[in-house]
Coordinates of C-alpha atoms in Angstrom, one line a residue:
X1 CA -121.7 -18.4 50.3
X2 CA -118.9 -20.7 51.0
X3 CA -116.2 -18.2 50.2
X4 CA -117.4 -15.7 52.7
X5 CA -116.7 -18.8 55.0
X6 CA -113.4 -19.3 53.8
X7 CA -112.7 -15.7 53.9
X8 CA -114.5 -15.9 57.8
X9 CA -111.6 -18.4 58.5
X10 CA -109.0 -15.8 57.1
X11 CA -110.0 -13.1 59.9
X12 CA -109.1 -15.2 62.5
X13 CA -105.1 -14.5 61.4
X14 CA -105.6 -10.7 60.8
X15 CA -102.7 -10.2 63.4
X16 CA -100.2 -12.5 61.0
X17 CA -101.4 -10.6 57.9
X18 CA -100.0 -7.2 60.1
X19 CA -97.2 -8.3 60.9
X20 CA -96.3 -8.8 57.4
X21 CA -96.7 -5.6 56.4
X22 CA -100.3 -6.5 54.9
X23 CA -103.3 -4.0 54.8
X24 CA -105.6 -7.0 55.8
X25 CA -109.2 -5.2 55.2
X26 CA -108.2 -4.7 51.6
X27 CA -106.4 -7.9 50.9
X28 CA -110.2 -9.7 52.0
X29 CA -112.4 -6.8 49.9
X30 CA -109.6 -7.9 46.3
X31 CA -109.9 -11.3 47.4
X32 CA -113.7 -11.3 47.5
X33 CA -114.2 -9.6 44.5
X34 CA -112.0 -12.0 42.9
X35 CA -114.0 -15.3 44.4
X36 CA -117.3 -13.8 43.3
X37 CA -115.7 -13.2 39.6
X38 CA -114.5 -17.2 39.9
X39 CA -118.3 -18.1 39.7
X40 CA -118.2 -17.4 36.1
X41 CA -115.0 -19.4 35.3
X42 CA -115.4 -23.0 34.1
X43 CA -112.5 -25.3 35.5
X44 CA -110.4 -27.3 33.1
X45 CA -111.6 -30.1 34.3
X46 CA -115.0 -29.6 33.2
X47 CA -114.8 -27.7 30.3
X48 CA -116.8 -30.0 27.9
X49 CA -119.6 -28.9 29.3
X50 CA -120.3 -25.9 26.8
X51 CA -123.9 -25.3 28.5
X52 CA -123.8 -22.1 30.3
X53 CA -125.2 -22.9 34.5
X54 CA -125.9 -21.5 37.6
X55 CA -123.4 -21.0 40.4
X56 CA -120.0 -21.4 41.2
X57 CA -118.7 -23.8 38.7
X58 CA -115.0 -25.0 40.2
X59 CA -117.2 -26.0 43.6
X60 CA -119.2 -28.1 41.4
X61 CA -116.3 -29.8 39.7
X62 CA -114.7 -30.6 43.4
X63 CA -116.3 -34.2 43.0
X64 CA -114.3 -35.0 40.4
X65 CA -111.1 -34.4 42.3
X66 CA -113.0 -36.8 44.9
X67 CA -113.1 -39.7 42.7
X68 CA -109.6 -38.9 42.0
X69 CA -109.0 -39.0 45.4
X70 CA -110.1 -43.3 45.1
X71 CA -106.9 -43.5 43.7
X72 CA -104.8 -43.5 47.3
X73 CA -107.2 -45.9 49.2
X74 CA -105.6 -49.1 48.0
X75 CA -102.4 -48.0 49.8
X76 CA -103.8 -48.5 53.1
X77 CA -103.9 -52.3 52.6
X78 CA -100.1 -52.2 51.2
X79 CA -98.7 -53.6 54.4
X80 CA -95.6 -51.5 56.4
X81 CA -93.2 -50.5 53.4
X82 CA -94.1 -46.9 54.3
X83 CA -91.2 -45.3 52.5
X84 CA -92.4 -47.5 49.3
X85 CA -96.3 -47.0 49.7
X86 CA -96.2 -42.5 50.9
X87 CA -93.8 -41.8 47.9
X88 CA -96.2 -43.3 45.0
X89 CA -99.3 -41.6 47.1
X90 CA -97.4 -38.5 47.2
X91 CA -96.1 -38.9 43.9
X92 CA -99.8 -39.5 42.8
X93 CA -100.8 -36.0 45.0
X94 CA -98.0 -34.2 43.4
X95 CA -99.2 -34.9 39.5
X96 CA -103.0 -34.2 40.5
X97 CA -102.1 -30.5 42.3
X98 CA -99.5 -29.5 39.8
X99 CA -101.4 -30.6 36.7
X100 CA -104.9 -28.4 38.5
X101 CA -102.1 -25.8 39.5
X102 CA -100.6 -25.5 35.5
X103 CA -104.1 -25.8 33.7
X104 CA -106.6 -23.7 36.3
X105 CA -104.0 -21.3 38.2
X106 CA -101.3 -19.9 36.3
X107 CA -103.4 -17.9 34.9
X108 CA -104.6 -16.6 38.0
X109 CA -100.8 -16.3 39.0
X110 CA -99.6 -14.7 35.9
X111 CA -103.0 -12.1 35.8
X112 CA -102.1 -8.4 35.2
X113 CA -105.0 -6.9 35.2
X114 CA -104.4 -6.0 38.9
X115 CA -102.0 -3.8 38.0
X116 CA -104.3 -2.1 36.1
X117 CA -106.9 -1.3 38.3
X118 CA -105.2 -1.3 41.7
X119 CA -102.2 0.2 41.0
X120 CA -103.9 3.2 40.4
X121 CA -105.3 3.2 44.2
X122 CA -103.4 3.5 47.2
X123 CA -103.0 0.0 47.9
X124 CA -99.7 -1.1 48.8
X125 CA -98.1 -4.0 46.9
X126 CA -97.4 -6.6 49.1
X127 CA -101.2 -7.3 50.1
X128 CA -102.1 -7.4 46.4
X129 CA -99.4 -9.7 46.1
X130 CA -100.8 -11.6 49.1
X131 CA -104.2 -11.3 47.5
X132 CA -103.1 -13.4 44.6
X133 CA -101.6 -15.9 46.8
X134 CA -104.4 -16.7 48.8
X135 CA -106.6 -16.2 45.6
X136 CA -104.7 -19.2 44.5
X137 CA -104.2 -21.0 47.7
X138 CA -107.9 -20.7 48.9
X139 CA -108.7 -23.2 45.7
X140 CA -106.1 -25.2 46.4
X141 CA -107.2 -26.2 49.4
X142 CA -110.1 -26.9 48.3
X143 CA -109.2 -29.2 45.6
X144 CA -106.8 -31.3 47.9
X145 CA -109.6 -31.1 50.8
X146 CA -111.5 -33.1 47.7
X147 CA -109.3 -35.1 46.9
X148 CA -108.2 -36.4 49.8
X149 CA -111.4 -36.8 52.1
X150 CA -112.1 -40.4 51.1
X151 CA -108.5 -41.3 51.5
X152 CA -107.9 -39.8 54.9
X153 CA -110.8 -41.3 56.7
X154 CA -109.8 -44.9 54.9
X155 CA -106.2 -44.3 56.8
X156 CA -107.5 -43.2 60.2
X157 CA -109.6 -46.7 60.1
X158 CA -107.0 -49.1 58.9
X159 CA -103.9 -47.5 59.7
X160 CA -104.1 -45.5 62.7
X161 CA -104.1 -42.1 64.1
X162 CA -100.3 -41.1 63.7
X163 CA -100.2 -42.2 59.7
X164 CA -103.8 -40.5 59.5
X165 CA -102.1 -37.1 61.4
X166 CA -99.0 -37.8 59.2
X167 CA -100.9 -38.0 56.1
X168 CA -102.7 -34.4 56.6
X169 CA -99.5 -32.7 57.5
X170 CA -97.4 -34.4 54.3
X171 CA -100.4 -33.0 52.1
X172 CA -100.6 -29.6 53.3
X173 CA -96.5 -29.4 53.2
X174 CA -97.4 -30.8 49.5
X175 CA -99.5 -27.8 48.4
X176 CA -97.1 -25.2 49.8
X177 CA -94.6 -26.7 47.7
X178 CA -96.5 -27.2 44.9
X179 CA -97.5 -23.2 45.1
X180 CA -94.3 -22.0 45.8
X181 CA -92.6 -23.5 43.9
X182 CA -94.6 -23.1 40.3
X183 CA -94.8 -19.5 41.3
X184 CA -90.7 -19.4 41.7
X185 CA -90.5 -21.2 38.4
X186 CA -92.4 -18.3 37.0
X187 CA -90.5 -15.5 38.3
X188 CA -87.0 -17.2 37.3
X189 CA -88.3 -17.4 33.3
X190 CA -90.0 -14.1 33.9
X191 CA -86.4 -12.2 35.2
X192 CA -84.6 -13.4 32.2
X193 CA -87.4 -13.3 29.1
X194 CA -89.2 -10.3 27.9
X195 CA -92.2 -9.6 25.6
X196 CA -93.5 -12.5 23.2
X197 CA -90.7 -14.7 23.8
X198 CA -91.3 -14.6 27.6
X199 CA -95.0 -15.7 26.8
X200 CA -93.4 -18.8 24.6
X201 CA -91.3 -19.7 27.3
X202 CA -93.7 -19.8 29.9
X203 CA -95.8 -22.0 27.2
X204 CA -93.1 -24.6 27.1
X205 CA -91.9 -24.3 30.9
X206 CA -96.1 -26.1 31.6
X207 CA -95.4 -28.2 29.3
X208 CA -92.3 -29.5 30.6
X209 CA -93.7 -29.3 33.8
X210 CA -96.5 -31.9 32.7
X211 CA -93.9 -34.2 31.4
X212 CA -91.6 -33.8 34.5
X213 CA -94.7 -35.2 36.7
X214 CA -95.0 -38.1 34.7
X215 CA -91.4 -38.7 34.1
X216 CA -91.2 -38.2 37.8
X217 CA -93.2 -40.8 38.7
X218 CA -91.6 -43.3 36.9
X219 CA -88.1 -42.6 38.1
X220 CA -89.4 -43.0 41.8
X221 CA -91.0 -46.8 41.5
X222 CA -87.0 -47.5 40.1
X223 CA -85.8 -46.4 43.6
X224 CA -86.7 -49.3 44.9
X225 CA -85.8 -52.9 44.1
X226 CA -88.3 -56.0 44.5
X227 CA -87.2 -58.8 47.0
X228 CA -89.5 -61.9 47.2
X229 CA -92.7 -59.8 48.2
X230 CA -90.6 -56.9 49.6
X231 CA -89.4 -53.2 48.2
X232 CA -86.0 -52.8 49.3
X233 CA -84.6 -49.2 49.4
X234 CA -81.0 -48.1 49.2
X235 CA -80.1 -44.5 49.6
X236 CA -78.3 -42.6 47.4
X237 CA -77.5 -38.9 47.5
X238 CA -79.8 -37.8 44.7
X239 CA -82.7 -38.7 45.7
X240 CA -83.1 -35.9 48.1
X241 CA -84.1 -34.1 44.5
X242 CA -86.8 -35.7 44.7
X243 CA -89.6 -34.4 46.6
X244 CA -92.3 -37.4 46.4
X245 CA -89.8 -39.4 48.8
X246 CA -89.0 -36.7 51.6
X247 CA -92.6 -37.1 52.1
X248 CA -92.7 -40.8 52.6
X249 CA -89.4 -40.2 55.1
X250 CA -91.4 -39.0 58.4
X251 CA -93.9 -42.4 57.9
X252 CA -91.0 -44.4 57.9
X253 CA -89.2 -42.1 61.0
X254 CA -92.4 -42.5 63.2
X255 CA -93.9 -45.3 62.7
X256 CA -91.6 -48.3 61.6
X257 CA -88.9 -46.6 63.9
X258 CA -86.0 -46.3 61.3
X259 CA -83.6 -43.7 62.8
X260 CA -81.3 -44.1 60.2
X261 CA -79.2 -40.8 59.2
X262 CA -81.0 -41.2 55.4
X263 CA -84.5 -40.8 56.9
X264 CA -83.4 -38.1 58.9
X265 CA -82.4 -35.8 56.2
X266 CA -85.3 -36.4 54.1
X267 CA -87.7 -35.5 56.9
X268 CA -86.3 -32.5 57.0
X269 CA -86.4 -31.9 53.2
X270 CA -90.1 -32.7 53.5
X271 CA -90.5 -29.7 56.7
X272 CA -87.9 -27.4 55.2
X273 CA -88.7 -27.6 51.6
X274 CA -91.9 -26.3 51.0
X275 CA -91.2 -23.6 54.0
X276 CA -88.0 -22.4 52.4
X277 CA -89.6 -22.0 49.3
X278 CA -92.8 -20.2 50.5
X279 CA -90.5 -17.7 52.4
X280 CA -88.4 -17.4 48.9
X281 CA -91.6 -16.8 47.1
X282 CA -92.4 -13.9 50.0
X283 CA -89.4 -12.3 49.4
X284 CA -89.4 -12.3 45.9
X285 CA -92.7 -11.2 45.0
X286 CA -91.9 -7.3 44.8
X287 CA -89.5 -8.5 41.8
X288 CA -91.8 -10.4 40.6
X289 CA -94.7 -8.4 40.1
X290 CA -92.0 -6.2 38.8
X291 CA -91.6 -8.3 36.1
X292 CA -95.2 -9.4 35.2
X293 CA -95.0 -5.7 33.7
X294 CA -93.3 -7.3 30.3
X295 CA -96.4 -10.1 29.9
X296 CA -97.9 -6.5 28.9
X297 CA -95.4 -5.2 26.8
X298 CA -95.7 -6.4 22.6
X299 CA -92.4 -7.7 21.3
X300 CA -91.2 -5.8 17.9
X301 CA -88.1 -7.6 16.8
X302 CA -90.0 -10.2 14.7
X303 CA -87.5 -10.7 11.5
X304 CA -87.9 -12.0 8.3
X305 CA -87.3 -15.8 8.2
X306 CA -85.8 -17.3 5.9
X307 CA -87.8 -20.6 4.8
X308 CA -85.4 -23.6 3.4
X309 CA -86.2 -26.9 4.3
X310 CA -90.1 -26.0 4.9
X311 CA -90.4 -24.9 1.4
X312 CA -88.1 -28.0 0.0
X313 CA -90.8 -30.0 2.2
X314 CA -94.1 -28.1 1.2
X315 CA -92.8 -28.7 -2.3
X316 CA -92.4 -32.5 -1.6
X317 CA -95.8 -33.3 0.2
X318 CA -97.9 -30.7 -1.5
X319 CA -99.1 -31.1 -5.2
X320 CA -101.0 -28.2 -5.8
X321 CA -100.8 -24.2 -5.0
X322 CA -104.0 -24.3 -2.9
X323 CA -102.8 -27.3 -0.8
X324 CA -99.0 -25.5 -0.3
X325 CA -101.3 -22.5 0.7
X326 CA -103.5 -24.3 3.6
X327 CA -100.2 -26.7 4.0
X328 CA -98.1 -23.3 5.2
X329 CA -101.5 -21.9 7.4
X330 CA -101.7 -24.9 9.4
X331 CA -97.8 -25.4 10.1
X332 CA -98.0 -21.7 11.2
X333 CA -101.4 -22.4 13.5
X334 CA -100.2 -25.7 15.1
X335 CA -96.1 -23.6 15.9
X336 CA -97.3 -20.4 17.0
X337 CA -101.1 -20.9 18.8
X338 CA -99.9 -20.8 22.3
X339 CA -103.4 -22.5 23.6
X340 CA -103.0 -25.2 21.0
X341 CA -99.8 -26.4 22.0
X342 CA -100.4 -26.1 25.8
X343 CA -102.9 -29.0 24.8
X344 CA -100.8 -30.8 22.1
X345 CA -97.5 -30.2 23.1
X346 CA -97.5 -32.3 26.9
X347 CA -98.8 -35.6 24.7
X348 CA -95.6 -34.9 22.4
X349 CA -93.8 -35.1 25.4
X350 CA -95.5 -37.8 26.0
X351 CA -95.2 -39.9 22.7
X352 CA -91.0 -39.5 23.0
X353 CA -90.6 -40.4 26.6
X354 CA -93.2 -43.8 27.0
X355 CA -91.5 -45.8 24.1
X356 CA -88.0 -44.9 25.9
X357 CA -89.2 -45.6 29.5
X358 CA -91.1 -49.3 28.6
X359 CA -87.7 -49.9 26.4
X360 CA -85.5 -49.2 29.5
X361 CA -87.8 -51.0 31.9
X362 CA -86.4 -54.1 29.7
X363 CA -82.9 -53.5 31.2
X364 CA -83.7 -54.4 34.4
X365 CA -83.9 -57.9 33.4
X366 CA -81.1 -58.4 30.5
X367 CA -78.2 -56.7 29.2
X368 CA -78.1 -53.6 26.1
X369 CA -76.7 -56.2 24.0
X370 CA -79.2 -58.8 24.7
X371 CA -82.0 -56.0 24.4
X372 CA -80.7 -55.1 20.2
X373 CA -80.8 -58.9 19.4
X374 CA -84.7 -58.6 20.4
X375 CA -88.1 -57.4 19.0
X376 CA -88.4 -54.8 21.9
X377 CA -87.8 -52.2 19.5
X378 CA -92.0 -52.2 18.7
X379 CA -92.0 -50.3 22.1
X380 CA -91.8 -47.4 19.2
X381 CA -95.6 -47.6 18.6
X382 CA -96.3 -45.8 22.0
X383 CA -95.2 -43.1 20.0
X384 CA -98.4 -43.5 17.4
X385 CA -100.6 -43.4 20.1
X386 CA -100.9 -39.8 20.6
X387 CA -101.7 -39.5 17.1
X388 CA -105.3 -39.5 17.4
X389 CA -105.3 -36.8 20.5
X390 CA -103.6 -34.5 17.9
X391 CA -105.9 -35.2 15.2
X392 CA -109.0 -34.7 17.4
X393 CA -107.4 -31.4 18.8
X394 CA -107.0 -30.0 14.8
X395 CA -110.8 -28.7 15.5
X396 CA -109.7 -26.4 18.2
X397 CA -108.2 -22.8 18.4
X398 CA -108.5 -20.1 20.2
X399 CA -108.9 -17.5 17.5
X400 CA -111.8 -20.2 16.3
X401 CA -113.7 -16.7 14.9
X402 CA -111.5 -16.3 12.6
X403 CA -113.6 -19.4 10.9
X404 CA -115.0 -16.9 8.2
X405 CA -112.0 -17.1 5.7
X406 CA -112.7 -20.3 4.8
X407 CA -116.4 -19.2 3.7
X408 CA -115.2 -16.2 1.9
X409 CA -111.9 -17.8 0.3
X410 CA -112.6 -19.1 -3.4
X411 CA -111.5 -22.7 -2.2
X412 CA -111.7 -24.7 -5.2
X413 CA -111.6 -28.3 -3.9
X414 CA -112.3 -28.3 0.3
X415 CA -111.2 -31.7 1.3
X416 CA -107.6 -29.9 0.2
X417 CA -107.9 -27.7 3.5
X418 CA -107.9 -31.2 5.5
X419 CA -105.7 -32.5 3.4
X420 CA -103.1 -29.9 4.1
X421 CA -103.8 -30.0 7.5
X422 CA -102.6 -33.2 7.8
X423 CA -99.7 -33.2 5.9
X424 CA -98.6 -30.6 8.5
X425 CA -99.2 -32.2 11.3
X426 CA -97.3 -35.3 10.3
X427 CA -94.1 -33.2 9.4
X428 CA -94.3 -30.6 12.0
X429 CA -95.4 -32.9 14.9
X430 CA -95.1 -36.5 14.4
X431 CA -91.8 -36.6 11.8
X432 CA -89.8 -34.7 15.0
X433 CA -90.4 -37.2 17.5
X434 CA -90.2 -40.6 15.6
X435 CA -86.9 -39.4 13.9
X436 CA -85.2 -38.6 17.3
X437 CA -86.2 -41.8 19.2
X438 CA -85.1 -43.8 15.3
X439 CA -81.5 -42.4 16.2
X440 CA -82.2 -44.0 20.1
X441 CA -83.7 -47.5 18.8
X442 CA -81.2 -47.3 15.4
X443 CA -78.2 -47.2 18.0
X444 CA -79.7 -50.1 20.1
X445 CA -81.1 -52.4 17.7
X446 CA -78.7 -52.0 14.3
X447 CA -79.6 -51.1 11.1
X448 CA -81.9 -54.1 10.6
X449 CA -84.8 -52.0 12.2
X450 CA -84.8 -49.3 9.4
X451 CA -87.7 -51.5 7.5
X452 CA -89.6 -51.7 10.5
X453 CA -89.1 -48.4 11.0
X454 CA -90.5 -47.8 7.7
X455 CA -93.7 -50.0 8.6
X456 CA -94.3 -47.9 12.2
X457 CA -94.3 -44.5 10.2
X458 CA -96.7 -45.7 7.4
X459 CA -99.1 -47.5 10.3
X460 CA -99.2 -43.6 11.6
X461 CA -100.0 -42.4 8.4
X462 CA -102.9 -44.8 8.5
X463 CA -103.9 -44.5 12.3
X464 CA -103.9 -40.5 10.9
X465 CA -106.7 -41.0 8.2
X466 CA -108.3 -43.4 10.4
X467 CA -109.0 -40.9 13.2
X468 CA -109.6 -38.0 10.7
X469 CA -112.5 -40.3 9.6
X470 CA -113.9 -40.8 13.2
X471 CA -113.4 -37.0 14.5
X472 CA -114.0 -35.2 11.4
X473 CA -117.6 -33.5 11.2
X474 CA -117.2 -31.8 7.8
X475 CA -116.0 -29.0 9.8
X476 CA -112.9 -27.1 9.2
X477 CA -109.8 -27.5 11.0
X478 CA -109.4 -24.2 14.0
X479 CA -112.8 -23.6 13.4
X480 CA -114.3 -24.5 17.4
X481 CA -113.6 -22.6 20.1
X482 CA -110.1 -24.8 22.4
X483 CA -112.4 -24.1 25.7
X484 CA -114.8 -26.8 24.5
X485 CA -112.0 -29.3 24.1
X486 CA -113.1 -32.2 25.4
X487 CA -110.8 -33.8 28.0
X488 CA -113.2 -36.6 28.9
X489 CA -116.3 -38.6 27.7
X490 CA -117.2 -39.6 24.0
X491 CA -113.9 -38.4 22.9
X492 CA -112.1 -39.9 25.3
X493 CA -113.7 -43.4 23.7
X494 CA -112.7 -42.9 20.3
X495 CA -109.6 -41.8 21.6
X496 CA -109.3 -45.5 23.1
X497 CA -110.2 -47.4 20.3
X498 CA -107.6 -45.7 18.2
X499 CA -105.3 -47.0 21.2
X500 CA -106.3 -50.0 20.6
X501 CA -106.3 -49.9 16.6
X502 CA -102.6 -49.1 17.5
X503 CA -102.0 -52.0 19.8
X504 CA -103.3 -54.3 17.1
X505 CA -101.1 -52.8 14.5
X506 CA -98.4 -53.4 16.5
X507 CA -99.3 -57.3 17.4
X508 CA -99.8 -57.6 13.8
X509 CA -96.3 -56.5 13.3
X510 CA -94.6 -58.5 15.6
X511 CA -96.2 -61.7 13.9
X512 CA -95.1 -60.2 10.5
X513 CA -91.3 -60.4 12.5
X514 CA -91.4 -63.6 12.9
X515 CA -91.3 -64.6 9.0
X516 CA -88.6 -64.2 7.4
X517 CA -88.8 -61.1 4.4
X518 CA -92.0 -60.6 5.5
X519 CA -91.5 -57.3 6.6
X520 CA -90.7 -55.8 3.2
X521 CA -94.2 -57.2 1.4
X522 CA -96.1 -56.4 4.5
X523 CA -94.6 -52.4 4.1
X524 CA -95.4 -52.7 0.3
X525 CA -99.2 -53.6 1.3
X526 CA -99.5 -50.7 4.1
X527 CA -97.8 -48.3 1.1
X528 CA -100.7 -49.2 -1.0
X529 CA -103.1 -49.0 1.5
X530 CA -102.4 -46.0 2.8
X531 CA -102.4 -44.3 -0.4
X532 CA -106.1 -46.0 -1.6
X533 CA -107.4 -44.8 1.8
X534 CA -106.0 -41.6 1.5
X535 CA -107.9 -41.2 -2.2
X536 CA -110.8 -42.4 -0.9
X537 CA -110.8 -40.0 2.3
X538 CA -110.4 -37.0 0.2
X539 CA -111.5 -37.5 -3.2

């Protein structure tokens, strides 16, 4: 068995493991008991495959993280920018481990069960501590070793032994960081929250994680400014915040020769970083498995809320007592399902940050004033495009067995339960994010938007009946288990074509721009439209 091997590689630092106060022999027997469980679990990344199989699922999802891996070859033919070409990669690296890291391992790092079992035995704390870590680590490795195999032997032919060296050393400082630092993240939320509310917080710290990665990545390709064919970089104090470019800092050092007192200090931010956190984490692990006590503990202080504006807008969108009924079920499944919104909630994210960053990416070519005297304001329909990853995700939930009230509830008309559904989602989800980034484009572009505006909210009215039609089985809505969530394959074409649907809506508004009035007969027509489809959908 390949973990044996792994664990075989382990006994060769038994004298490290002493020194740290670690019982060694049991760390290995937790740790193999813990692999061998593993075989059962089905990694994120292939979780659409609902047919039970054979063997050690994650192992067999490692080719995935290989193809991934494709992803960094074109870099080698980037020329010498080093600085330029090792952040994106790096950059890249980072979002692949920390996404795997959120979605497969937190779980793994946040597990009490341990506790449990263990601390019942005489088994001192620290090595079930260092049990977890290596738990955790030991995949890890594996994943990067995936990932970045085709890479690596593309940079030791093309670029040379010292960037191939570099390369290996930048990654493994990578996953310490990435490790250590998601674990210190934890413990931080975990020493100030308690209870229910600590399990919420945790929910929205991956989440802002995710969007961090990607918000990430866009902030580094504006460090650097394009000259002819060149990326010129100038150094400014914050960017030692930002780990992707301490790691493109000893390329540059070595191998292009740049002394320069910038370079300097980043190498060492790239060395020191992920060591200083790994020895923080090592420290602070007796308080935090301290603390991973109150993930077991059931919060009682849950009040009565008052409900004022969600009853004034359950009255306004809902027309009958059944539909207020399923209308006031699905806003509570879609708020308070923890699973649901670690899917939903990062594509949110997403739908108010990408109309902002391709608005901004405007500036770097005209003025604030000359951007509100444009059309650059249908940058807002990035927003829509999420709309059909929520829809297709109203089939999930983890408390899917729960399916049997709507076979034993005296449901007069059932389309209503869909209908409802809807209705929520629009309010709850989509209403949030277009009416904060309205105030952003409102303050940039005048008034004069508000009837186009007007237009991009119907059009995601429509794009929301339009991918009900597509995903919509004649199931109901939390009624299929959220592992079977597919992240990939025929949903992930439907999902496209509705991207698309929402491209051509918004090319089909930007010619409706162009004629004067024509805005307010092409919102009357959508109005209609919109409400004919919607009678037709569920009549």
């Amino acid at each position: 068995m390949s973990e044996i091997r792994i664990l075989k590689m382990l006994d060769t630092f038994q004298p490290v493991f002493r020194k740290l106060n670690i019982d060694y022999s049991v760390m290995r027997r937790i740790l193999e008991l813990k692999l061998t469980m593993d075989q059962r679990r089905i990694p994120t990344i292939l979780s659409q495959n609902t047919k039970k199989k054979e063997g050690n699922q994650f192992l067999k999802s490692l080719w995935i993280y290989a193809l991934y891996g494709l992803i960094l070859t074109p870099f080698a033919f980037l020329g010498d920018n080093y600085l330029f070409q090792v952040s994106i990669m790096t950059g890249i690296a980072m979002f692949i481990l920390s996404t795997s890291m959120i979605s497969d391992f937190s779980s793994v790092l946040l597990d009490v069960r341990d506790k449990i079992i263990l601390n019942t035995k005489p088994v001192n704390g620290r090595t079930i501590n260092a049990a977890k870590f290596f738990h955790v680590a030991i995949y890890l490795t594996l994943i990067t070793g995936a990932f970045i195999a085709i890479p690596a032997i593309v940079f030791l032919f093309t670029k040379g032994f010292i960037y191939f060296l570099l390369f290996l050393i930048d990654i493994f400082l990578i996953d310490l960081l990435v490790l250590a630092f998601t674990a210190l993240i934890y413990m931080f939320v975990l020493r100030f929250f308690d209870g229910e509310k600590l399990k919420d917080i945790i929910n929205y710290v991956q989440i802002l994680l995710a969007i961090a990665v990607v918000v990430g990545y866009q902030i580094i390709i504006r460090l650097f400014d394009v000259a002819g064919l060149e990326y010129v970089y100038n150094f400014s104090w914050w960017h030692v915040l930002i780990p992707p470019v301490w790691f493109g800092a000893p390329f540059e050092l070595a191998l292009n020769q740049d002394y320069s007192s910038e370079m300097i200090i980043l190498s060492l931010f790239a060395v020191l970083g992920p060591i200083i956190s790994v020895f923080l984490y090592y420290f602070l692990m007796p308080s935090f498995e301290r603390n991973l006590q109150k993930l077991m503990e059931e919060s009682s202080t849950k009040g009565k809320k008052r409900r004022t504006l969600n009853d004034l807008i359950e009255r306004l969108v809902c027309f009958s007592r059944e539909e207020k009924i399923f209308y006031r079920f699905a806003s509570i499944m879609i708020s308070r399902e923890r699973d649901f919104k670690l899917k939903v909630y990062p594509s949110l994210g997403m739908a108010l940050v990408f109309p902002v960053i391709f608005l901004f990416n405007n500036l770097s070519f005209q003025t604030l004033d000359e951007l509100g005297q444009g059309n650059s304001f249908l940058t807002i329909y990035f927003s829509n495009i999420i709309i059909g990853t929520v829809v297709y995700m109203l089939q999930f939930s983890a408390k899917y067995k729960g399916a049997w009230i709507f076979q034993t509830t005296p449901i007069q008309k059932h389309t209503i339960v869909y209908s409802a559904t809807l209705k929520a989602v629009f309010v709850k989800l989509y209403l949030p994010v277009i009416f904060v980034l309205s105030i952003l484009y409102i303050w940039i572009f005048s008034f004069r938007i508000i009837p186009d505006l007007a237009v991009v909210v119907i059009t995601a009215l429509l794009q929301m009946l339009i991918s009900y039609k597509i995903f919509n089985n004649g199931k109901y809505p939390f009624t299929d288990p959220i592992e079977t969530a597919q992240q990939g394959g025929g949903a992930s074409g439907k999902i496209f074509v509705l991207m698309i649907i929402v491209g051509m809506f918004a090319i089909l508004h930007l010619i409706i721009s162009s004629i004067p009035f024509a805005i307010y007969g092409y919102l009357a027509v959508l109005i209609v439209l919109t409400i004919i489809f919607w009678k037709m959908v569920f009549k």
